[in-house]
Amino acid sequence: MKQTTLKLFVLMLFVLASVMAFITNSHAQKSQAAAMFPHPVAGRSDSTIHTEFPIADLLSARSLAQQQGDKPVEQTRKNIQVLKGLPESRLFPVMNFIGDSLGVRCSYCHVNNGGDKWEWESDAKPEKKTAREMMLMTLAINKDSFSGNQGVTCYSCHRGQTHVVGMPPFPLPPRESFLEDAPKRDTSLPTADQVFDKYVQAIGGKAAFDKLKTRVWKGTYVTSNGTSLPYEIQQSAPNKFLSILTTPKQGVFTMVYNGTSGWQQNARGLHEYSGSDLAELKSFTGFFGGINIKEQYSKVRVVRKEKIGEREAYLVRGESVDGNNERLYFDAQTGLLLRRIVVEKTMLLPLPEQTDFEDYREVDGVKLPFTIQVYNIDSAYTATRKFTEVKHNISVDDAKFKMPNQN
């Protein structure tokens, strides 16, 4: 059996991000441009997430982009001058990264005529011209000075301010003597293999996981604006799962993968995953398995010790099988995973997502985090999963993993 703790974590994040995309789409249907993609300011700018989910057959941004072939943004929107080639599905995350870096909202550069009446293509505001110049500058610096790697971003200089600070503030902090020796690398650090082996043992070891055939999680999903919703995941080895999110008025949102097919469903209908979306969903059922963690990374190394809260942790850096750079923080004493940071590359900016794992409890010989906190550039995807109950090897109806008739 391949099911593992860490695999479940990643799977839950994918499931919940897709569900949260329903929220971000609630305002988008009011204009033609926004009808196909989530509202760019949902939850973090001029509008906020409502506590109710929209009753609509809107799909996640990734699903919609996949249906359209995830065309480059210049084919789907007007007046694109710098970001040509950027996939449509990554436009809003990149824009939100820029807004967060400067501490501003979409209306800082874009024309808004009230509510969801945006003139995205308008160049009426001089700030938009400046933004284009800054994008070109960032691209040039990274190309010329960092061999094409994303060494600098908007945040490197702005740090939440629209104007860059060019001088250090007085009084200056004490300066170390130039005669002092440079700090030496900590030669007592364990190897990545040693850290991974300790983690596998900390969560219970392969033999303990091999005994588990089903798992049911129950708890709540708390959005970034404090809305708390009942949440449940049902799993059947080796790779079947069903997530259930219950809303007060719009009913139940589900996402299912049965080992071959995947789909999501709400009160208005069903959407089957295909292409890249299905491939990604499928990969999460076996990707980044805690027991097989060594197989999931290349160029892995232990960098240093860092503090995560009050805990000392080993920082392990590596490249995942899908090409993303990742940082993993393992408790130096217990060996448990405390934090995972995934950095997705785009043509202009990296898009980070941080996941914190807390409140580990032993259930049937394996240790699981009962609190999982996700932080994302888009606050609509920032949320906390708090589980109150986990049960193994209980009956899970296999019929639930059969796709309903779409007629």
Coordinates of C-alpha atoms in Angstrom, one line a residue:
M1 CA 0.0 0.0 0.0
K2 CA 1.4 3.4 -1.0
Q3 CA -0.8 5.6 1.0
T4 CA 1.2 8.0 3.3
T5 CA 0.8 10.9 5.6
L6 CA 2.5 13.5 3.5
K7 CA 0.7 12.4 0.3
L8 CA -2.6 13.1 2.0
F9 CA -1.4 16.6 3.0
V10 CA -0.7 17.5 -0.7
L11 CA -3.9 15.9 -1.8
M12 CA -6.0 17.9 0.6
L13 CA -4.4 21.1 -0.5
F14 CA -5.3 20.4 -4.1
V15 CA -8.9 19.5 -3.2
L16 CA -9.4 22.6 -1.0
A17 CA -7.8 25.0 -3.5
S18 CA -10.3 23.9 -6.2
V19 CA -13.2 24.3 -3.8
M20 CA -12.0 27.8 -2.8
A21 CA -11.9 28.7 -6.5
F22 CA -15.7 28.5 -6.4
I23 CA -15.6 31.4 -4.0
T24 CA -13.3 33.5 -6.0
N25 CA -15.5 33.0 -9.1
S26 CA -18.6 34.4 -7.4
H27 CA -18.0 38.0 -8.6
A28 CA -16.4 37.0 -11.9
Q29 CA -19.6 36.1 -13.8
K30 CA -20.7 39.8 -13.9
S31 CA -18.5 40.7 -16.9
Q32 CA -17.5 38.8 -20.1
A33 CA -13.8 39.0 -19.3
A34 CA -14.3 37.8 -15.7
A35 CA -16.9 35.2 -16.6
M36 CA -14.3 32.5 -17.3
F37 CA -11.9 33.2 -14.5
P38 CA -11.9 34.0 -10.8
H39 CA -12.2 37.6 -9.8
P40 CA -8.6 38.9 -9.4
V41 CA -9.4 40.8 -6.2
A42 CA -11.5 38.3 -4.3
G43 CA -10.5 38.1 -0.7
R44 CA -7.6 40.5 -0.9
S45 CA -8.5 43.8 -2.6
D46 CA -11.6 45.9 -3.3
S47 CA -14.0 43.1 -2.6
T48 CA -14.1 40.4 0.0
I49 CA -15.1 36.7 0.1
H50 CA -18.7 36.2 1.0
T51 CA -19.5 33.6 3.6
E52 CA -21.7 31.8 1.1
F53 CA -20.6 29.9 -2.0
P54 CA -22.2 30.9 -5.3
I55 CA -24.8 28.6 -6.7
A56 CA -23.2 28.4 -10.1
D57 CA -21.6 25.8 -12.3
L58 CA -18.3 27.7 -12.3
L59 CA -15.2 25.7 -12.2
S60 CA -11.8 26.4 -10.8
A61 CA -9.5 28.7 -12.7
R62 CA -7.2 25.8 -13.5
S63 CA -10.1 23.7 -14.9
L64 CA -11.4 26.5 -17.0
A65 CA -8.0 27.3 -18.3
Q66 CA -7.4 23.7 -19.1
Q67 CA -10.7 23.6 -21.1
Q68 CA -9.5 26.6 -23.1
G69 CA -6.1 25.0 -23.5
D70 CA -4.7 27.5 -21.0
K71 CA -3.9 29.9 -23.8
P72 CA -1.3 32.6 -23.4
V73 CA -2.8 35.7 -21.9
E74 CA -2.4 37.9 -25.0
Q75 CA -4.9 35.6 -26.7
T76 CA -7.5 35.9 -24.0
R77 CA -7.2 39.6 -23.0
K78 CA -6.7 42.9 -24.6
N79 CA -3.7 45.2 -24.5
I80 CA -1.2 42.8 -23.1
Q81 CA 2.3 44.2 -23.7
V82 CA 4.8 42.7 -21.3
L83 CA 3.4 39.3 -20.1
K84 CA 3.0 37.7 -23.5
G85 CA 3.3 34.0 -23.2
L86 CA 2.1 33.8 -19.6
P87 CA -0.7 31.2 -19.2
E88 CA -4.1 32.8 -18.5
S89 CA -4.4 30.7 -15.3
R90 CA -1.3 32.3 -13.8
L91 CA -2.3 36.0 -14.6
F92 CA -4.2 36.8 -11.4
P93 CA -1.7 35.1 -9.1
V94 CA 1.1 37.1 -10.7
M95 CA -0.9 40.3 -10.4
N96 CA -1.7 39.6 -6.7
F97 CA 2.0 39.0 -6.1
I98 CA 2.8 42.4 -7.5
G99 CA 0.0 44.0 -5.4
D100 CA 1.1 42.4 -2.2
S101 CA 4.7 43.4 -2.9
L102 CA 3.7 47.1 -3.1
G103 CA 1.0 46.9 -0.5
V104 CA -1.7 48.0 -3.0
R105 CA -4.9 46.6 -4.6
C106 CA -5.9 46.2 -8.2
S107 CA -7.4 49.7 -8.4
Y108 CA -3.9 51.2 -7.9
C109 CA -3.1 50.5 -11.6
H110 CA -6.5 49.5 -13.1
V111 CA -9.6 51.5 -13.8
N112 CA -12.6 50.5 -11.8
N113 CA -16.0 52.0 -12.4
G114 CA -17.6 50.6 -9.2
G115 CA -18.1 47.0 -8.1
D116 CA -17.0 44.5 -10.7
K117 CA -16.9 47.1 -13.5
W118 CA -13.3 46.9 -14.4
E119 CA -11.6 48.3 -17.5
W120 CA -8.6 46.0 -17.4
E121 CA -7.3 47.0 -20.8
S122 CA -7.4 50.8 -20.1
D123 CA -4.1 52.6 -19.8
A124 CA -5.7 55.7 -18.2
K125 CA -3.7 55.4 -15.0
P126 CA 0.0 56.3 -15.2
E127 CA 0.8 53.7 -12.5
K128 CA 0.0 51.0 -15.1
K129 CA 2.7 52.4 -17.4
T130 CA 5.1 52.4 -14.5
A131 CA 4.2 48.9 -13.6
R132 CA 5.1 47.7 -17.2
E133 CA 8.4 49.5 -16.9
M134 CA 9.2 47.8 -13.6
M135 CA 8.3 44.4 -15.1
L136 CA 10.7 44.9 -18.0
M137 CA 13.3 46.0 -15.5
T138 CA 12.9 42.9 -13.4
L139 CA 13.0 40.6 -16.4
A140 CA 16.2 42.4 -17.6
I141 CA 17.9 42.2 -14.2
N142 CA 17.2 38.5 -13.8
K143 CA 18.3 37.8 -17.4
D144 CA 21.5 39.8 -17.3
S145 CA 22.6 39.4 -13.7
F146 CA 21.1 36.1 -12.5
S147 CA 21.4 33.9 -15.6
G148 CA 17.7 33.9 -16.2
N149 CA 16.9 32.8 -12.6
Q150 CA 14.4 34.8 -10.6
G151 CA 17.0 36.4 -8.3
V152 CA 14.9 39.5 -7.7
T153 CA 11.2 40.2 -7.6
C154 CA 9.0 43.3 -6.9
Y155 CA 9.2 42.4 -3.2
S156 CA 13.0 42.5 -3.2
C157 CA 12.9 46.3 -3.3
H158 CA 9.4 47.4 -2.4
R159 CA 8.7 45.4 0.8
G160 CA 5.1 46.4 0.9
Q161 CA 5.7 50.0 -0.1
T162 CA 5.0 51.8 -3.4
H163 CA 8.2 53.8 -3.1
V164 CA 11.6 52.0 -2.8
V165 CA 13.7 53.0 0.2
G166 CA 17.2 53.8 -1.1
M167 CA 19.0 54.7 2.2
P168 CA 19.4 52.9 5.5
P169 CA 17.6 54.6 8.4
F170 CA 19.4 56.1 11.3
P171 CA 20.6 55.2 13.8
L172 CA 22.5 52.4 12.1
P173 CA 22.8 49.0 13.9
P174 CA 26.3 48.1 15.3
R175 CA 28.6 46.8 12.5
E176 CA 30.6 43.7 12.9
S177 CA 34.3 44.1 12.6
F178 CA 35.7 43.3 9.2
L179 CA 38.5 41.4 11.0
E180 CA 36.1 38.8 12.3
D181 CA 36.1 35.5 10.6
A182 CA 33.3 34.7 8.2
P183 CA 30.8 32.2 9.8
K184 CA 31.6 28.6 9.0
R185 CA 29.2 26.1 7.7
D186 CA 27.8 23.8 10.4
T187 CA 29.5 20.5 9.7
S188 CA 27.3 18.8 12.3
L189 CA 24.2 18.9 10.0
P190 CA 22.7 15.5 9.1
T191 CA 22.4 14.4 5.5
A192 CA 19.1 14.7 3.6
D193 CA 18.8 10.9 3.7
Q194 CA 19.2 10.9 7.5
V195 CA 16.5 13.6 7.9
F196 CA 14.1 11.7 5.6
D197 CA 14.7 8.4 7.4
K198 CA 14.0 10.0 10.7
Y199 CA 10.8 11.5 9.3
V200 CA 9.6 8.1 8.0
Q201 CA 10.1 6.6 11.5
A202 CA 8.5 9.6 13.2
I203 CA 5.2 9.2 11.3
G204 CA 5.1 5.5 12.1
G205 CA 7.2 3.7 9.5
K206 CA 6.2 1.8 6.4
A207 CA 4.9 -1.3 8.2
A208 CA 2.4 0.8 10.2
F209 CA 1.0 2.4 7.0
D210 CA 0.8 -0.9 5.2
K211 CA -1.9 -2.0 7.7
L212 CA -4.2 0.9 6.7
K213 CA -6.8 0.3 4.0
T214 CA -9.2 3.2 4.5
R215 CA -9.1 6.6 6.3
V216 CA -11.8 9.1 7.1
W217 CA -11.0 12.6 8.3
K218 CA -13.7 14.9 9.8
G219 CA -13.3 18.5 10.9
T220 CA -13.7 22.0 9.7
Y221 CA -12.4 24.2 6.9
V222 CA -11.8 27.8 8.1
T223 CA -11.5 30.4 5.4
S224 CA -9.2 33.5 5.7
N225 CA -12.3 35.6 6.6
G226 CA -13.2 33.3 9.5
T227 CA -16.0 31.3 7.9
S228 CA -16.0 27.8 9.3
L229 CA -17.5 24.9 7.2
P230 CA -17.9 21.2 7.9
Y231 CA -15.3 19.2 6.0
E232 CA -14.6 15.5 5.4
I233 CA -12.2 13.3 3.4
Q234 CA -12.8 9.6 2.7
Q235 CA -9.9 7.6 1.3
S236 CA -9.5 4.0 0.1
A237 CA -6.1 2.5 -0.7
P238 CA -4.2 2.9 -2.8
N239 CA -5.4 6.1 -4.5
K240 CA -9.1 6.7 -4.2
F241 CA -10.5 9.7 -2.4
L242 CA -13.6 11.8 -1.9
S243 CA -13.7 15.3 -0.3
I244 CA -16.9 16.8 1.0
L245 CA -17.4 20.4 1.9
T246 CA -20.8 21.4 3.2
T247 CA -22.1 25.0 2.9
P248 CA -25.2 26.5 4.7
K249 CA -27.2 27.4 1.6
Q250 CA -25.5 26.1 -1.5
G251 CA -25.3 22.6 -0.4
V252 CA -22.4 20.1 -0.8
F253 CA -19.3 20.5 -2.9
T254 CA -17.4 17.3 -3.7
M255 CA -14.2 16.3 -5.5
V256 CA -13.5 12.7 -6.3
Y257 CA -10.7 10.6 -7.8
N258 CA -11.2 6.9 -8.3
G259 CA -7.8 5.8 -9.5
T260 CA -8.7 6.5 -13.2
S261 CA -11.1 9.4 -13.4
G262 CA -11.6 12.6 -11.4
W263 CA -14.4 15.1 -11.2
Q264 CA -15.9 17.8 -9.0
Q265 CA -19.6 18.3 -8.4
N266 CA -22.0 20.8 -6.8
A267 CA -25.7 21.5 -6.8
R268 CA -25.6 22.8 -10.3
G269 CA -23.8 19.9 -12.0
L270 CA -20.7 17.9 -12.5
H271 CA -17.4 18.6 -14.2
E272 CA -15.0 15.9 -15.2
Y273 CA -11.3 16.5 -15.1
S274 CA -9.2 15.9 -18.1
G275 CA -5.8 16.7 -19.6
S276 CA -3.3 18.4 -17.3
D277 CA -5.9 18.8 -14.5
L278 CA -6.5 15.1 -14.3
A279 CA -2.8 14.3 -14.6
E280 CA -2.1 16.7 -11.6
L281 CA -4.9 15.2 -9.6
K282 CA -3.7 11.7 -10.3
S283 CA -0.1 12.6 -9.4
F284 CA -1.2 13.8 -5.9
T285 CA -2.4 10.3 -5.0
G286 CA 1.1 9.0 -5.1
F287 CA 3.2 12.1 -5.3
F288 CA 5.4 13.2 -2.4
G289 CA 4.7 10.1 -0.4
G290 CA 6.0 10.3 3.1
I291 CA 7.3 6.7 3.1
N292 CA 8.8 7.1 -0.4
I293 CA 10.0 10.7 0.2
K294 CA 13.5 10.1 -1.1
E295 CA 12.2 9.3 -4.6
Q296 CA 10.4 12.6 -4.9
Y297 CA 13.3 15.0 -5.1
S298 CA 16.5 15.7 -6.9
K299 CA 19.4 17.9 -5.8
V300 CA 18.4 17.6 -2.2
R301 CA 20.5 19.0 0.6
V302 CA 20.2 20.1 4.2
V303 CA 21.0 23.8 4.3
R304 CA 20.9 24.8 8.0
K305 CA 18.9 24.9 11.2
E306 CA 16.1 27.5 11.5
K307 CA 13.5 28.3 14.1
I308 CA 9.9 27.5 13.3
G309 CA 8.1 29.0 16.2
E310 CA 9.9 27.7 19.3
R311 CA 11.1 24.6 17.5
E312 CA 14.5 24.1 15.9
A313 CA 14.2 22.6 12.4
Y314 CA 16.4 21.3 9.7
L315 CA 15.8 23.1 6.4
V316 CA 16.0 20.7 3.4
R317 CA 16.0 22.2 -0.1
G318 CA 15.3 20.3 -3.2
E319 CA 13.6 20.2 -6.6
S320 CA 10.4 18.2 -6.9
V321 CA 9.6 15.8 -9.7
D322 CA 7.5 18.5 -11.4
G323 CA 10.3 21.0 -11.4
N324 CA 9.3 23.2 -8.5
N325 CA 11.7 24.4 -5.9
E326 CA 10.7 23.3 -2.4
R327 CA 11.8 23.9 1.2
L328 CA 11.0 21.4 3.9
Y329 CA 11.4 22.1 7.6
F330 CA 11.7 19.0 9.8
D331 CA 11.7 19.2 13.6
A332 CA 15.3 18.6 14.7
Q333 CA 14.1 16.6 17.8
T334 CA 11.0 14.7 16.7
G335 CA 11.8 14.4 13.0
L336 CA 8.2 15.5 12.0
L337 CA 7.5 17.8 9.1
L338 CA 6.6 21.3 10.4
R339 CA 6.5 23.4 7.2
R340 CA 6.6 23.0 3.5
I341 CA 7.1 25.8 1.0
V342 CA 6.5 25.3 -2.7
V343 CA 7.7 27.9 -5.2
E344 CA 6.1 27.7 -8.7
K345 CA 8.0 29.4 -11.4
T346 CA 6.3 31.8 -13.9
M347 CA 7.9 34.0 -16.6
L348 CA 8.0 37.0 -14.3
L349 CA 7.7 36.0 -10.7
P350 CA 7.8 33.0 -8.4
L351 CA 4.5 32.0 -6.8
P352 CA 5.1 30.7 -3.2
E353 CA 2.7 28.7 -1.1
Q354 CA 3.4 27.7 2.5
T355 CA 1.8 24.9 4.5
D356 CA 2.3 24.4 8.2
F357 CA 1.6 21.1 9.9
E358 CA 0.7 21.2 13.6
D359 CA -0.9 19.2 16.4
Y360 CA 0.4 15.8 15.4
R361 CA -1.5 12.9 17.1
E362 CA -1.0 9.2 16.9
V363 CA -3.8 7.3 15.4
D364 CA -3.5 3.5 15.0
G365 CA 0.3 3.6 15.1
V366 CA 0.8 6.5 12.6
K367 CA 1.2 10.2 13.4
L368 CA -1.0 12.7 11.6
P369 CA -1.3 16.6 11.8
F370 CA -4.7 17.6 13.0
T371 CA -4.2 21.2 12.0
I372 CA -3.0 22.2 8.6
Q373 CA -2.6 25.9 7.7
V374 CA -2.1 27.1 4.1
Y375 CA -0.8 30.5 3.2
N376 CA -1.0 31.7 -0.4
I377 CA -0.5 34.9 -2.4
D378 CA -4.2 34.9 -3.0
S379 CA -5.9 35.0 0.4
A380 CA -8.9 33.2 -1.1
Y381 CA -6.6 30.1 -1.0
T382 CA -5.4 30.8 2.6
A383 CA -7.3 28.6 5.1
T384 CA -7.0 26.3 8.0
R385 CA -8.1 22.7 8.2
K386 CA -8.8 21.6 11.8
F387 CA -9.6 17.9 12.1
T388 CA -11.3 16.5 15.1
E389 CA -11.5 12.9 14.2
V390 CA -9.6 10.4 12.1
K391 CA -10.5 6.7 11.7
H392 CA -8.8 3.9 9.9
N393 CA -10.0 0.7 8.3
I394 CA -13.7 1.6 8.6
S395 CA -16.2 0.9 5.8
V396 CA -16.0 3.3 2.9
D397 CA -18.6 2.6 0.2
D398 CA -16.7 2.0 -3.1
A399 CA -19.8 3.1 -5.0
K400 CA -19.0 6.7 -4.0
F401 CA -16.0 6.6 -6.3
K402 CA -18.1 5.8 -9.4
M403 CA -18.7 8.9 -11.5
P404 CA -22.4 9.8 -11.7
N405 CA -24.2 9.9 -15.0
Q406 CA -23.8 13.4 -16.5
N407 CA -27.0 13.3 -18.5

